[in-house]
Amino acid sequence: MAKSRFNEGPGPSQRQLRVSELIRRRLSDVLNQGDIHDPDLNRMSITVGEVRCTPDLKIATAYVLPLGGQNREEALDALRRNRSEIRRVLSKGLQLKFAPDIRFAIDETYDRLDETRRMFADDNVRRDLDSD
């Protein structure tokens, strides 16, 4: 059986977590400072919620969300269009042997939180919880 690029074990290693957090912080700084030469991207306020790296640290997936959750596809398109420049700028601020390939995805954490709150607010669920 072929070995997957993604860690299917108990979870990411300490090194993966540390590098992911470094990339998340640096990417947030780059996007906030407007270091990318794309006016469409620089006018957007984008939150970087999480970054996950593969075990070999060659691919980093950044989970992002535009402020207010509006224009998600437009933000993803702008990030993907400028991926190579973002990678170049990120690599200057990180002390890694190789700059990882950056992929972007929408962070759906807040949507899941809203759905969970909605479920707990449902009368049937509230009744079941109160009966315990």
C-alpha positions in Angstrom: 0.0 0.0 0.0 1.3 3.4 -0.9 2.3 5.7 1.9 0.1 8.8 2.1 1.7 12.3 2.1 -0.6 13.3 4.9 -0.1 11.9 8.4 -2.9 9.4 9.1 -1.5 8.5 12.5 -2.4 9.9 15.9 -1.8 13.4 14.8 0.8 15.9 13.6 4.3 15.8 15.1 5.7 18.6 17.2 7.8 19.8 14.3 4.8 19.9 12.0 2.9 22.0 14.6 5.8 24.3 15.2 6.4 24.9 11.5 2.7 25.3 10.8 2.4 28.0 13.4 5.4 29.8 12.1 3.9 29.8 8.6 0.5 31.0 9.9 2.1 34.0 11.8 4.3 35.0 8.9 1.4 34.6 6.4 -0.8 36.8 8.6 1.9 39.4 8.7 2.4 39.3 4.9 -1.3 39.7 4.2 -1.8 42.5 6.8 1.2 44.5 5.7 0.3 44.3 2.0 3.7 42.9 0.9 2.1 41.3 -2.2 1.9 43.4 -5.3 -1.7 42.8 -6.1 -4.2 45.6 -5.4 -7.1 43.2 -5.3 -5.5 41.1 -2.6 -4.2 44.1 -0.6 -7.7 45.6 -0.3 -9.0 42.5 1.3 -8.7 41.7 5.0 -8.0 38.0 5.3 -7.8 36.0 8.5 -5.4 33.0 8.5 -7.1 30.6 11.0 -4.8 27.6 10.7 -2.0 26.1 8.6 -1.4 22.4 8.3 1.8 20.9 7.0 2.4 17.5 5.5 4.9 15.3 7.5 7.7 16.1 5.0 6.9 19.9 5.4 6.8 20.3 1.6 3.1 21.3 1.4 1.4 23.7 3.7 -2.4 24.2 3.5 -3.5 27.6 4.8 -7.1 27.8 6.0 -8.2 31.4 5.4 -11.4 33.5 5.7 -12.0 37.0 4.4 -13.3 39.4 7.1 -17.0 39.0 7.6 -17.0 35.8 5.5 -17.9 37.7 2.3 -16.3 37.2 -1.1 -14.8 33.9 -0.2 -14.2 32.8 -3.8 -12.7 36.1 -4.8 -10.3 35.9 -1.9 -9.3 32.4 -2.8 -8.8 33.3 -6.4 -6.5 36.3 -5.4 -4.5 34.1 -3.1 -4.1 31.3 -5.6 -3.2 33.8 -8.3 -0.4 35.2 -6.1 0.7 31.9 -4.7 4.3 32.0 -6.0 4.9 35.6 -4.8 3.4 34.7 -1.4 5.7 31.7 -1.2 8.7 33.8 -2.1 7.9 36.5 0.5 7.2 33.9 3.2 10.5 32.1 2.6 12.4 35.3 3.4 10.9 35.4 6.8 11.2 31.8 7.7 14.4 30.0 8.5 13.5 26.7 6.8 15.7 24.7 4.5 12.9 24.6 1.9 9.9 26.9 1.5 6.8 24.8 1.4 4.3 24.9 -1.4 1.4 26.9 -0.2 -2.2 25.8 -0.8 -5.3 27.8 0.2 -8.7 26.6 1.5 -11.6 28.3 3.2 -11.6 28.0 6.9 -15.0 26.6 7.8 -14.5 26.5 11.6 -16.8 29.5 12.2 -19.5 27.9 10.1 -19.3 24.7 12.1 -19.5 26.7 15.3 -22.6 28.6 14.1 -24.2 25.3 13.2 -23.4 23.8 16.6 -24.9 26.8 18.4 -28.0 26.5 16.2 -28.4 22.9 17.1 -28.0 23.5 20.8 -30.6 26.3 20.6 -33.2 23.9 19.0 -36.1 23.2 21.4 -35.9 19.4 21.0 -32.2 19.4 21.8 -32.6 21.8 24.7 -35.4 19.6 26.2 -33.2 16.5 25.9 -30.3 18.3 27.6 -32.4 19.7 30.4 -33.9 16.3 31.1 -30.5 14.9 32.1 
